[in-house]
mmCIF file of C-alpha atoms and ligand atoms in Angstrom:
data_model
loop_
_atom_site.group_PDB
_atom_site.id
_atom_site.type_symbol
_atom_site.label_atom_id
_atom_site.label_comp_id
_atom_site.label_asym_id
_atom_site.label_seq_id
_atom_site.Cartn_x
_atom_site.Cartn_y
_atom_site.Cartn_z
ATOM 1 C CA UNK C 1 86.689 -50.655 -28.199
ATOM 2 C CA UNK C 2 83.969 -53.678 -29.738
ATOM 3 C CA UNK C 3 83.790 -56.542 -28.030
ATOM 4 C CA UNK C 4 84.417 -59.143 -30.016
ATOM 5 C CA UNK C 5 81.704 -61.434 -28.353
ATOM 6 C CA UNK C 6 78.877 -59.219 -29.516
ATOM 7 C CA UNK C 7 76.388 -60.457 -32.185
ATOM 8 C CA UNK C 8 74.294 -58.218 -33.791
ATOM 9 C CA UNK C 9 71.215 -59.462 -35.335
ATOM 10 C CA UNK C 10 72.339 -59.545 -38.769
ATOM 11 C CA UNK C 11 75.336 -61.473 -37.657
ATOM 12 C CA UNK C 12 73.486 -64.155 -36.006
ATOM 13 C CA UNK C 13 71.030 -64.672 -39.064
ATOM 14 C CA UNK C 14 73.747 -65.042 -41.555
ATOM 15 C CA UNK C 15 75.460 -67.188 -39.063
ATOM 16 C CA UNK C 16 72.824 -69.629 -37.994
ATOM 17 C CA UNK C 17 70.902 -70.075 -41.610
ATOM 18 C CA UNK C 18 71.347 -73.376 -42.886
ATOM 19 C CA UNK C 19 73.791 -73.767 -46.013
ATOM 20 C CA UNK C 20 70.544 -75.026 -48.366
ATOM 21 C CA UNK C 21 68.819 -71.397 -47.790
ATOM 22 C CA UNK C 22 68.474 -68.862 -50.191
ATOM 23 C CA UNK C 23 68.491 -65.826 -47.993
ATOM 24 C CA UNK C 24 65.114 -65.214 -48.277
ATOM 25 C CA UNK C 25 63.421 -65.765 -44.567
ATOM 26 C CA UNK C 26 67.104 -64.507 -43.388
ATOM 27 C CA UNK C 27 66.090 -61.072 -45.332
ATOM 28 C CA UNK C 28 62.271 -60.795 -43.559
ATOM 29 C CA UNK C 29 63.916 -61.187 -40.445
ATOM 30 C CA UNK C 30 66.260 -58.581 -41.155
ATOM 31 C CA UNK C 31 63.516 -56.381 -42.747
ATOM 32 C CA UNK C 32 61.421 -56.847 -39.791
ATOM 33 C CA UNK C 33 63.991 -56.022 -37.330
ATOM 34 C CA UNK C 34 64.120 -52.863 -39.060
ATOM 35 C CA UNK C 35 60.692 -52.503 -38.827
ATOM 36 C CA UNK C 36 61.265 -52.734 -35.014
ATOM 37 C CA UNK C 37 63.760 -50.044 -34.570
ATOM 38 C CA UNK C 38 61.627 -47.939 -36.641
ATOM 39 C CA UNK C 39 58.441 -48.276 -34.885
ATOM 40 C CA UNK C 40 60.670 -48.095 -31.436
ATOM 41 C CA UNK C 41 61.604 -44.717 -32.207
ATOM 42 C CA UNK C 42 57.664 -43.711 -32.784
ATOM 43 C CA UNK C 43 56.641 -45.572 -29.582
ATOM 44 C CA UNK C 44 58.728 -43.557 -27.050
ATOM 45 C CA UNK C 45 57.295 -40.725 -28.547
ATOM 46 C CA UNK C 46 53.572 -41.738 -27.643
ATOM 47 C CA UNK C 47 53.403 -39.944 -24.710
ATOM 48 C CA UNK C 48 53.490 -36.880 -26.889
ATOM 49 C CA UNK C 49 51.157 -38.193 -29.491
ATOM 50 C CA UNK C 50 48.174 -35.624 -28.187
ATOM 51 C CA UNK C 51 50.836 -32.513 -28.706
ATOM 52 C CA UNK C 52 53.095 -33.576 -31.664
ATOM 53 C CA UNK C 53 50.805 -35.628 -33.469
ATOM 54 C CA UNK C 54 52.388 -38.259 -35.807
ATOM 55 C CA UNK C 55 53.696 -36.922 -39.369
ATOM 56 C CA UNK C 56 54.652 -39.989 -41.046
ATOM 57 C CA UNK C 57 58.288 -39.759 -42.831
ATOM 58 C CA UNK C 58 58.126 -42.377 -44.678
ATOM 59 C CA UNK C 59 54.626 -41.723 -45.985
ATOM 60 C CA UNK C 60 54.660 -40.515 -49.891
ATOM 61 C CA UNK C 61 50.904 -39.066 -49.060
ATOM 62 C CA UNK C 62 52.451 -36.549 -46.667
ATOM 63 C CA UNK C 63 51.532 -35.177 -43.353
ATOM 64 C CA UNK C 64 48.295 -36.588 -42.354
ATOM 65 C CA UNK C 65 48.081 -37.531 -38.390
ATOM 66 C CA UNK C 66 48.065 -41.246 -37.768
ATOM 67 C CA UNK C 67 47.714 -43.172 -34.412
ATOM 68 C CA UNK C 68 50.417 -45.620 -33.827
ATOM 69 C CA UNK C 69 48.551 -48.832 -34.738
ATOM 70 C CA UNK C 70 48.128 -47.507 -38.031
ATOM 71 C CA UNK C 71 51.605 -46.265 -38.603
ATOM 72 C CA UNK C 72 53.119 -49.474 -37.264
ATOM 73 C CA UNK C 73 50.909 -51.690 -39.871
ATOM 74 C CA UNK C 74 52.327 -49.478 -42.583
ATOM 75 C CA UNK C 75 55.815 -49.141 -41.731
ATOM 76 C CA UNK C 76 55.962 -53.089 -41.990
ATOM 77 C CA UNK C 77 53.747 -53.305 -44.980
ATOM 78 C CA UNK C 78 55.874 -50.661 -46.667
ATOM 79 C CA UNK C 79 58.929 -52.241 -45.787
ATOM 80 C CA UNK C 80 58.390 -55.408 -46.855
ATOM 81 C CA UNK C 81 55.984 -55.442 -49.774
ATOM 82 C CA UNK C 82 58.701 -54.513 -52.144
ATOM 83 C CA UNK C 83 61.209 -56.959 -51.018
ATOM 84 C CA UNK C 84 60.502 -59.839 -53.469
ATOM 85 C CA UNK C 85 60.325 -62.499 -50.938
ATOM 86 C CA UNK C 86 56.631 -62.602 -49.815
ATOM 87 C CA UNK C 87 53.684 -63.334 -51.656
ATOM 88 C CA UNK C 88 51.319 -62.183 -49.679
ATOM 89 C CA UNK C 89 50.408 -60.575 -45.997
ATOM 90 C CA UNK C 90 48.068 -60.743 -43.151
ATOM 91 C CA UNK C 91 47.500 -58.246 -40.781
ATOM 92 C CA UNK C 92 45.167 -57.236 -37.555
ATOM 93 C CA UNK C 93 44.758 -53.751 -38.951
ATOM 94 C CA UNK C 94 43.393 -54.862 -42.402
ATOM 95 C CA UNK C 95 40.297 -56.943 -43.006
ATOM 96 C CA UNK C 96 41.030 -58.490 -46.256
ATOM 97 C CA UNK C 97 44.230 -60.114 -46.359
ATOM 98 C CA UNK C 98 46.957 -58.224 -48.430
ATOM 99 C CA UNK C 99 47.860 -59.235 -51.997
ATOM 100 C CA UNK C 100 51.801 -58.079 -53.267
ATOM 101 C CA UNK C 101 51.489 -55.185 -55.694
ATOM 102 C CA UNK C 102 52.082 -56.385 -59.104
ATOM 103 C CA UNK C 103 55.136 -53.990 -59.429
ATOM 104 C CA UNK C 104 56.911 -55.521 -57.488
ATOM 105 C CA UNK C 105 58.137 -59.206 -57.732
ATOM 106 C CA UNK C 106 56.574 -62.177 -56.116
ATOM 107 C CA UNK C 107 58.461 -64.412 -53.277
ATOM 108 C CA UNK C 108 58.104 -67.691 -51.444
ATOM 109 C CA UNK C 109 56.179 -66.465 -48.300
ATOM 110 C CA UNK C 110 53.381 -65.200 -45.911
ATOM 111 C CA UNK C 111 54.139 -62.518 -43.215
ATOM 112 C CA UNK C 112 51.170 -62.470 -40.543
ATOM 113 C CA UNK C 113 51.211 -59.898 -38.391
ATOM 114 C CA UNK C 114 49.594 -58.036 -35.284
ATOM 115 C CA UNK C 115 51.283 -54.843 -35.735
ATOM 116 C CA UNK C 116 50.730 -53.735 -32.184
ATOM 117 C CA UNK C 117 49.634 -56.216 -30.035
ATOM 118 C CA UNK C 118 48.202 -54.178 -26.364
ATOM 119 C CA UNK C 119 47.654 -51.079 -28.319
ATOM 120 C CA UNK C 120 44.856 -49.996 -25.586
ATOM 121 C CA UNK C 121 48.404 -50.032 -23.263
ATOM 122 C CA UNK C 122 49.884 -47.313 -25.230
ATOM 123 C CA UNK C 123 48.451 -44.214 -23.486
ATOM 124 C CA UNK C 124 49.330 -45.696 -20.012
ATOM 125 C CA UNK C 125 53.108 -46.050 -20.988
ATOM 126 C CA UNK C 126 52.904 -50.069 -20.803
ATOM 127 C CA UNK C 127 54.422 -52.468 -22.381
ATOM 128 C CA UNK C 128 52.957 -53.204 -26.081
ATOM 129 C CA UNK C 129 54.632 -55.330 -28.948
ATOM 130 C CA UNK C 130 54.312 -56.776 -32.557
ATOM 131 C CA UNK C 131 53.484 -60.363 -33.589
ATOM 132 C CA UNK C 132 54.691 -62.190 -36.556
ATOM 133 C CA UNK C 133 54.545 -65.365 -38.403
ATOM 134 C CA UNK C 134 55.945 -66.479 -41.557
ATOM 135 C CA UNK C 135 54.541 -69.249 -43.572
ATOM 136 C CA UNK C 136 55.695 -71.079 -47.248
ATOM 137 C CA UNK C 137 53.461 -70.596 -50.134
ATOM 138 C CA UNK C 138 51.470 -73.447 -50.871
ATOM 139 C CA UNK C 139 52.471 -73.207 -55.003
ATOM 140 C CA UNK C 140 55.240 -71.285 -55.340
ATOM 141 C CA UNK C 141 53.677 -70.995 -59.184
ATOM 142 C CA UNK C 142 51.292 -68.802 -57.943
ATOM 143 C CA UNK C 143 51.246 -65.013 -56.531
ATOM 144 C CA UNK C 144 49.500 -65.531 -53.103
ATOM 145 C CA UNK C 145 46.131 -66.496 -52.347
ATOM 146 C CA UNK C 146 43.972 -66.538 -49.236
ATOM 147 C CA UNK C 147 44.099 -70.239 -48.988
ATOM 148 C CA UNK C 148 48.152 -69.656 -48.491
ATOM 149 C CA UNK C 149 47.388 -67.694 -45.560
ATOM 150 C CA UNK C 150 45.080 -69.739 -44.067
ATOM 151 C CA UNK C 151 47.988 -72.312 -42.785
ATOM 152 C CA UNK C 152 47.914 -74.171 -39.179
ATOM 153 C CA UNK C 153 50.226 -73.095 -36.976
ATOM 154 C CA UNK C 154 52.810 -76.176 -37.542
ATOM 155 C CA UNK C 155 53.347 -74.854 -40.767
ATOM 156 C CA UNK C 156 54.764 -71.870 -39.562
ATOM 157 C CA UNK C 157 59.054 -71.870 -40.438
ATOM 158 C CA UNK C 158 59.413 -68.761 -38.598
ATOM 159 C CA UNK C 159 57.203 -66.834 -35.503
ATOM 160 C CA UNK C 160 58.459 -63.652 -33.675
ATOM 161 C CA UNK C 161 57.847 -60.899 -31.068
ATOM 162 C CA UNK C 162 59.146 -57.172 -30.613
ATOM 163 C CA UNK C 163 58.684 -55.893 -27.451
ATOM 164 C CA UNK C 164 58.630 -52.199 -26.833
ATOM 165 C CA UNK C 165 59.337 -52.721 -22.955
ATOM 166 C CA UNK C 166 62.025 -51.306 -20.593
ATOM 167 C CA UNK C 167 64.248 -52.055 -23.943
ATOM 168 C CA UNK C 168 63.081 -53.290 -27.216
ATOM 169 C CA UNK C 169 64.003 -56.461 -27.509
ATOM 170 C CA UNK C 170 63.168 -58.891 -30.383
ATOM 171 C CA UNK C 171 62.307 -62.266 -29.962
ATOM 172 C CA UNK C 172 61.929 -65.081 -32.389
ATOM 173 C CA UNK C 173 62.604 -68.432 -34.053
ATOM 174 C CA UNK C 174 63.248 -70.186 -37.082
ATOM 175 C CA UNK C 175 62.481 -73.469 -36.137
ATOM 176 C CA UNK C 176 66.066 -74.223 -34.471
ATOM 177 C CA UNK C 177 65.712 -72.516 -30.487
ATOM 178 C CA UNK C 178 64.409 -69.414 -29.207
ATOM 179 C CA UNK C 179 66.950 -66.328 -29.200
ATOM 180 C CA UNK C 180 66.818 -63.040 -28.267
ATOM 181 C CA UNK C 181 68.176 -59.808 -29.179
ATOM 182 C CA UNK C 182 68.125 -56.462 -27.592
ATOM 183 C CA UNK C 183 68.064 -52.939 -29.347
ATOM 184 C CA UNK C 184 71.336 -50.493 -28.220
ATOM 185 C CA UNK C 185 69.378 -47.641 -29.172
ATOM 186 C CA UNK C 186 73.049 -45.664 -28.988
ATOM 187 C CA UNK C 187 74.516 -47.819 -31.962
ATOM 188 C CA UNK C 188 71.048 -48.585 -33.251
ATOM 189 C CA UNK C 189 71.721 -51.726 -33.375
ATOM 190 C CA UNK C 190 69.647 -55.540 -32.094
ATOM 191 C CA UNK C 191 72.566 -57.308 -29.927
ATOM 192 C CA UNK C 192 72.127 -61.184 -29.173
ATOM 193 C CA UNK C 193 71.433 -60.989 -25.136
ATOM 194 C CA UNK C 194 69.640 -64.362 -25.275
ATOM 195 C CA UNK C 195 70.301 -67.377 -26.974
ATOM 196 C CA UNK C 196 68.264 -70.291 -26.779
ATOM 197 C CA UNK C 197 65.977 -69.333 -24.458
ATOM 198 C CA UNK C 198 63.737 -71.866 -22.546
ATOM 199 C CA UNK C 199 60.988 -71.831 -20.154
ATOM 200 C CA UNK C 200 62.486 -72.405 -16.465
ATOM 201 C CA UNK C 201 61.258 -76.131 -15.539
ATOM 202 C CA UNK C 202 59.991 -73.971 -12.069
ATOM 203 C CA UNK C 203 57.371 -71.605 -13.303
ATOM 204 C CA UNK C 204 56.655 -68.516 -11.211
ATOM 205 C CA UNK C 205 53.804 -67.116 -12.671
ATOM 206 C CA UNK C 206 49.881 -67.530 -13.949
ATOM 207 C CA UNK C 207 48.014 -64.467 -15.986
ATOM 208 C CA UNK C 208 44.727 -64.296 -16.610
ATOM 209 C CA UNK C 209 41.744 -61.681 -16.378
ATOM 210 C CA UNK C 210 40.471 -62.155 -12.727
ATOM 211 C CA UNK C 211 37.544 -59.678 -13.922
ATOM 212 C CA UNK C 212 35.998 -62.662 -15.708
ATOM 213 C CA UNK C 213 36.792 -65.387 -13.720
ATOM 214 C CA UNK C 214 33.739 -66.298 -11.844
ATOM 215 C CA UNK C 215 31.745 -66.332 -15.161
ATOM 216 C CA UNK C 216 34.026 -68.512 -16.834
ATOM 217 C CA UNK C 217 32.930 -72.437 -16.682
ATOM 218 C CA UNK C 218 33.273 -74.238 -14.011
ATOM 219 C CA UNK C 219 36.242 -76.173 -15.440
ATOM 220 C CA UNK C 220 37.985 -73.192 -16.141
ATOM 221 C CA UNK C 221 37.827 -72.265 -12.383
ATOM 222 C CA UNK C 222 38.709 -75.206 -10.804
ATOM 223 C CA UNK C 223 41.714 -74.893 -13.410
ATOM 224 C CA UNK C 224 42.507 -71.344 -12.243
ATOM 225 C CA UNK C 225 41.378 -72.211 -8.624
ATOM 226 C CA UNK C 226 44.148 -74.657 -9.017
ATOM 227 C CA UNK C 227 46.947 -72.601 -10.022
ATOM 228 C CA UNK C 228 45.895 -69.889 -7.239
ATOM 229 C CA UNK C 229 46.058 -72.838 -4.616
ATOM 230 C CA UNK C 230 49.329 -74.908 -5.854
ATOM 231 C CA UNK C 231 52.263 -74.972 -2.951
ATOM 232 C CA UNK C 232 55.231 -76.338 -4.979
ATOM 233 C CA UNK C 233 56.084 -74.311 -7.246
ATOM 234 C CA UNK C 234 53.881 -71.573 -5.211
ATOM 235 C CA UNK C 235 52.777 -69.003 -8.233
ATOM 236 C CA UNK C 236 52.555 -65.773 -8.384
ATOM 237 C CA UNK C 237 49.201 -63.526 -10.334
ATOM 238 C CA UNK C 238 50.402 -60.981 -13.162
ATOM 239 C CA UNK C 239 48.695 -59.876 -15.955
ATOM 240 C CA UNK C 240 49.678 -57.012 -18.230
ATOM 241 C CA UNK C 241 46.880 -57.197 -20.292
ATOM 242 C CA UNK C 242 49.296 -56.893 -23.203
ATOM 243 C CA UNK C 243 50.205 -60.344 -24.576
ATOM 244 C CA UNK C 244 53.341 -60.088 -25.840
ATOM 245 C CA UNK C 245 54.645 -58.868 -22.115
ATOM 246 C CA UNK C 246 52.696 -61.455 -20.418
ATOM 247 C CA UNK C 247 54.272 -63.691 -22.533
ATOM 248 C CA UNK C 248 57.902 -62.745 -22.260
ATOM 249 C CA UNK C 249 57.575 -62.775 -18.855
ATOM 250 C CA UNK C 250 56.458 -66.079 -18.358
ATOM 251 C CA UNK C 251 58.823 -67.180 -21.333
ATOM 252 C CA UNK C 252 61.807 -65.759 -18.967
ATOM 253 C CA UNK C 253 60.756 -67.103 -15.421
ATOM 254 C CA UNK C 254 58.043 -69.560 -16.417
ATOM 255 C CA UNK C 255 54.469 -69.345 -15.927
ATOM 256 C CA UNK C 256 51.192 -70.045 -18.011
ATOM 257 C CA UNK C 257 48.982 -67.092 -19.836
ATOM 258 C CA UNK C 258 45.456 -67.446 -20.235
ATOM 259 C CA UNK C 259 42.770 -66.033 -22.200
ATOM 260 C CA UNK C 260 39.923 -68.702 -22.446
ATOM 261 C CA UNK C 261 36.194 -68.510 -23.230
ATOM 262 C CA UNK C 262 33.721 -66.711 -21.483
ATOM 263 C CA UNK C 263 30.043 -66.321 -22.002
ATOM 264 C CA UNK C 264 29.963 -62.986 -23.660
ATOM 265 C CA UNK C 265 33.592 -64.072 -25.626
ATOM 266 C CA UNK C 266 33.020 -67.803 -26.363
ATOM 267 C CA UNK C 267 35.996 -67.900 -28.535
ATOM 268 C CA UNK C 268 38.230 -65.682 -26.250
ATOM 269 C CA UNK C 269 39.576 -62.922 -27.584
ATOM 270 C CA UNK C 270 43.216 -63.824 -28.915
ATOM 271 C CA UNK C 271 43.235 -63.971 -32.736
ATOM 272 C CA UNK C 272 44.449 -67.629 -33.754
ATOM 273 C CA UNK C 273 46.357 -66.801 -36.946
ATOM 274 C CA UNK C 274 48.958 -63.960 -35.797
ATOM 275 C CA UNK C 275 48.334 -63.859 -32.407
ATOM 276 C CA UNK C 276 48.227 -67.577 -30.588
ATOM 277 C CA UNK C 277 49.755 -69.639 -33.421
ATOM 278 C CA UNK C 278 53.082 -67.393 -33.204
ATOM 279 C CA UNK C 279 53.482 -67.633 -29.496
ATOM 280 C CA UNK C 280 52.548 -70.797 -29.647
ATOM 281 C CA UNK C 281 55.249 -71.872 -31.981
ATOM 282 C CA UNK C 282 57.969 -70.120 -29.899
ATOM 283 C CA UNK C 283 56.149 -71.675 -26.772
ATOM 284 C CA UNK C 284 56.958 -75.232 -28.263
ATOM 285 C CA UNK C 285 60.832 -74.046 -29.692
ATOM 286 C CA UNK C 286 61.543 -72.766 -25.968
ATOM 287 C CA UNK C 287 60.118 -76.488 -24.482
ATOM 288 C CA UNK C 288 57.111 -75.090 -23.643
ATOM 289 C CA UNK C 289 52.945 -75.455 -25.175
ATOM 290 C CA UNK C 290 50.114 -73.719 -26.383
ATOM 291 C CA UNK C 291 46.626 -75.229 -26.101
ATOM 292 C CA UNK C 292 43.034 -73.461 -26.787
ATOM 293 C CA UNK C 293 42.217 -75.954 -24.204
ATOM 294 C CA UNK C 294 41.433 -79.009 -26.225
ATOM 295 C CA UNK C 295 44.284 -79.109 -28.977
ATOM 296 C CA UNK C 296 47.532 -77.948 -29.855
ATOM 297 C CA UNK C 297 46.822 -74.166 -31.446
ATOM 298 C CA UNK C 298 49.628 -75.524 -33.814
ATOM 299 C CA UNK C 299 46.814 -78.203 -35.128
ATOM 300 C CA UNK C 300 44.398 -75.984 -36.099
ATOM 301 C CA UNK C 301 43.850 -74.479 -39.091
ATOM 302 C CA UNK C 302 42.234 -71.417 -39.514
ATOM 303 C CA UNK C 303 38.722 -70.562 -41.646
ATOM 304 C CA UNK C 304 39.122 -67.016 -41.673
ATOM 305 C CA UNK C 305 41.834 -65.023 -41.239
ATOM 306 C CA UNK C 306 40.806 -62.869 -38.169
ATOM 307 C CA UNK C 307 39.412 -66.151 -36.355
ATOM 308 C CA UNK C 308 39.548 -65.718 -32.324
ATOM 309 C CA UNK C 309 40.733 -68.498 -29.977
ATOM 310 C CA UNK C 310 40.977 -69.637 -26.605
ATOM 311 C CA UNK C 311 44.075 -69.698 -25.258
ATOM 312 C CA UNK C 312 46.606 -71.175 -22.642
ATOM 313 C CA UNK C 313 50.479 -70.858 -22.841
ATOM 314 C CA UNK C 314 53.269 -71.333 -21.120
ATOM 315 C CA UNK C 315 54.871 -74.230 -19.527
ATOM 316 C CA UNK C 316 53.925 -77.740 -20.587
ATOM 317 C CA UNK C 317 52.660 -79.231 -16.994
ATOM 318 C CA UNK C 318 50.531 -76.026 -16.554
ATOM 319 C CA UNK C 319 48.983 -75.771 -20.138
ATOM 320 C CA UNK C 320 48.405 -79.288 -20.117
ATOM 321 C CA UNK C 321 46.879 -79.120 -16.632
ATOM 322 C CA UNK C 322 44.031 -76.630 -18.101
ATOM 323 C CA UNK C 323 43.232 -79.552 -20.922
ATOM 324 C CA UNK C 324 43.072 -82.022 -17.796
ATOM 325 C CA UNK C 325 41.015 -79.498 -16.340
ATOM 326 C CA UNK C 326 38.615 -78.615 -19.073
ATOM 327 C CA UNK C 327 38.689 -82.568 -20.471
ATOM 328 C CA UNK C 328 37.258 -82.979 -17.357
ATOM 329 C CA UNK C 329 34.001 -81.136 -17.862
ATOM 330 C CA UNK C 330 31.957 -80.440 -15.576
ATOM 331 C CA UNK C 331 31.787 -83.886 -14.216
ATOM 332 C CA UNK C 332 34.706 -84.355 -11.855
ATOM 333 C CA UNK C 333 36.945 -81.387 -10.980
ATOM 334 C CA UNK C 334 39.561 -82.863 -9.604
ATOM 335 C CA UNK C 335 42.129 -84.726 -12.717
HETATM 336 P P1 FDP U 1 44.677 -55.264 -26.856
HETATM 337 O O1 FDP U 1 43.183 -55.455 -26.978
HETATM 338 O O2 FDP U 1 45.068 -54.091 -26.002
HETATM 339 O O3 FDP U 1 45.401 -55.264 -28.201
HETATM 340 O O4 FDP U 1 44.831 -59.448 -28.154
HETATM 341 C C1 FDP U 1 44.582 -58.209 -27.716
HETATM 342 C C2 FDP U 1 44.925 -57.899 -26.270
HETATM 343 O O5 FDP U 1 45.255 -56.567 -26.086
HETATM 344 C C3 FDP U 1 46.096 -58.740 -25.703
HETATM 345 O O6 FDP U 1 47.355 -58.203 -25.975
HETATM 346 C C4 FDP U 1 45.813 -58.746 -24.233
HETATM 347 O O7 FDP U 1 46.385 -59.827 -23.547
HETATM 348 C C5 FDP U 1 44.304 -58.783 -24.188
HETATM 349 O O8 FDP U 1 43.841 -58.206 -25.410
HETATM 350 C C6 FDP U 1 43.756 -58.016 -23.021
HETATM 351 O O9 FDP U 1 42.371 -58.138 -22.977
HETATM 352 P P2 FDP U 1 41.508 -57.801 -21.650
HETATM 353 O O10 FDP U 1 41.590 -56.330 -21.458
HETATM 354 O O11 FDP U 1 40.124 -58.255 -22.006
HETATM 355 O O12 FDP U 1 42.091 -58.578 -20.507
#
């Protein structure tokens, strides 16, 4: 017997979208989770990639062997090109961004996208996950242009995670909390296991590349000296080394991820348009802040689309601890 209590995703879009909307960002989402559960069955099968190889069903070209980071950008290029409700599409895997095929018809947004975010993780079993971000056309008159991809973060109406973890879960926001779902890979299903999610106001953990911390400024490690040295809440180090876990996990118990600039990476490594800005936008829905150590990463607005960033996110008083820190300069370490 079904418990009545559970939500499935679908249920909780179509429940929670305001009475205004057309349905549109409702169906992304619901394209996207698809996406997930598609790309979820491929990733537990990476292990095997070196013996199976990956045919690719859904590919009309046939049998050719792709590696996963490829087949996820296509599966959620494919799946959502044809939909009628984006105009156009950024993603890591692709250098230009992506125009919608003239076949098909034209619709009011932008998907940006890392399609698999820790992809070196994937032949060490680890945790790895997809990014999103959806953005408004600028003139809905028009089919999509770069300039409509090219939007600061706090124009974003919609940001997102899947993480292919322990479970896949998928994470994201439209603006009104943070929720939650997890996949029940026996009914196939994403089931609402956490609704309005917010950072815990007692964070428990900092992550950041030790490697490169005594090269980084000297701001940046009396900031990171800091958080190694604070007593109440007394923090613990983890760091995946795959974003969207570091993330989660710091999302769920509280903490503060870091990837700031270094002297061979002076503007980090963290890509500000489908990367940072996302996170960041669920950061601020779930009470929390993203900062490339100056500025909100919501505030700034992208040249190109593949522009790098430094980044800190996570809870408020830590984030805004590292701008203290780095406002600081060199000058006087102690704010
Ligand atoms: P990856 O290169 O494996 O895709 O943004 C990319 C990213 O992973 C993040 O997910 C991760 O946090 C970071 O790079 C790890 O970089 P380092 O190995 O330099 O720490």
């Amino acid at each position: 017997m079904i418990d009545s209590k559970i939500i499935t995703i679908e249920r909780f879009l179509l429940d929670t979208q305001p009475h205004y909307a057309r349905g549109e960002l409702t169906g992304i989402l619901y394209d996207l989770a698809l996406a997930a559960k598609i790309i979820a069955a491929q990733t537990r099968r990476a292990g095997l990639l070196g013996i199976l190889g990956f045919t690719d069903n859904i590919n009309i070209q046939g049998e050719e062997q792709r590696k996963l980071d490829i087949f996820t950008d296509d599966v959620i290029v494919r799946l959502t090109q044809r939909s009628g409700r984006l105009c156009a599409m950024v993603s890591e895997e692709r250098e230009d961004w992506i125009p919608i095929p003239s076949q098909y018809e034209k619709g009011s947004y932008i998907l940006v996208f890392d399609p698999l975010d820790g992809s070196s993780n994937i032949d060490t079993n680890i945790s790895i996950g997809t990014i999103f971000g959806i953005y408004r056309t600028l003139d809905e008159s028009k089919r999509g242009r770069l300039e409509d991809c090219l939007q600061p973060g706090k124009n974003l109406v919609s940001a997102g995670y899947i993480l292919y973890g322990t479970s896949t879960m998928m994470v994201y926001s439209a603006g009104n909390g943070v929720h939650g779902f997890t996949l029940d890979p026996s009914w196939g299903e994403f089931i609402l296991s956490h609704e309005n999610i917010r950072f815990p106001d007692v964070p428990a953990y900092f992550s950041f590349n030790h490697a490169i911390t005594n090269r980084l400024s000297q701001p940046l490690i009396a900031f990171i000296d800091w958080l190694q040295n604070l007593q109440s809440p007394l923090l613990t180090h983890r760091y995946v080394g795959s974003m969207v876990a570091d993330f989660h996990r710091n999302l769920i118990h509280g903490g503060v991820f870091g990837y700031p600039s270094s002297p061979t990476k002076p503007d980090g490594k963290i890509r500000l348009l489908y990367e940072a800005a996302p996170l960041a936008f669920l950061a601020e829905q779930a009470g929390g802040y993203g900062s490339n150590g100056q500025q909100s990463l919501l505030e700034i607005k992208p040249t190109s689309i593949h522009q790098r960033v430094p980044v800190f996110i996570g809870n408020r008083f830590l984030v805004e601890k590292a701008q203290a820190f780095l406002s600081n300069g060199e000058q006087n370490l102690t704010p």
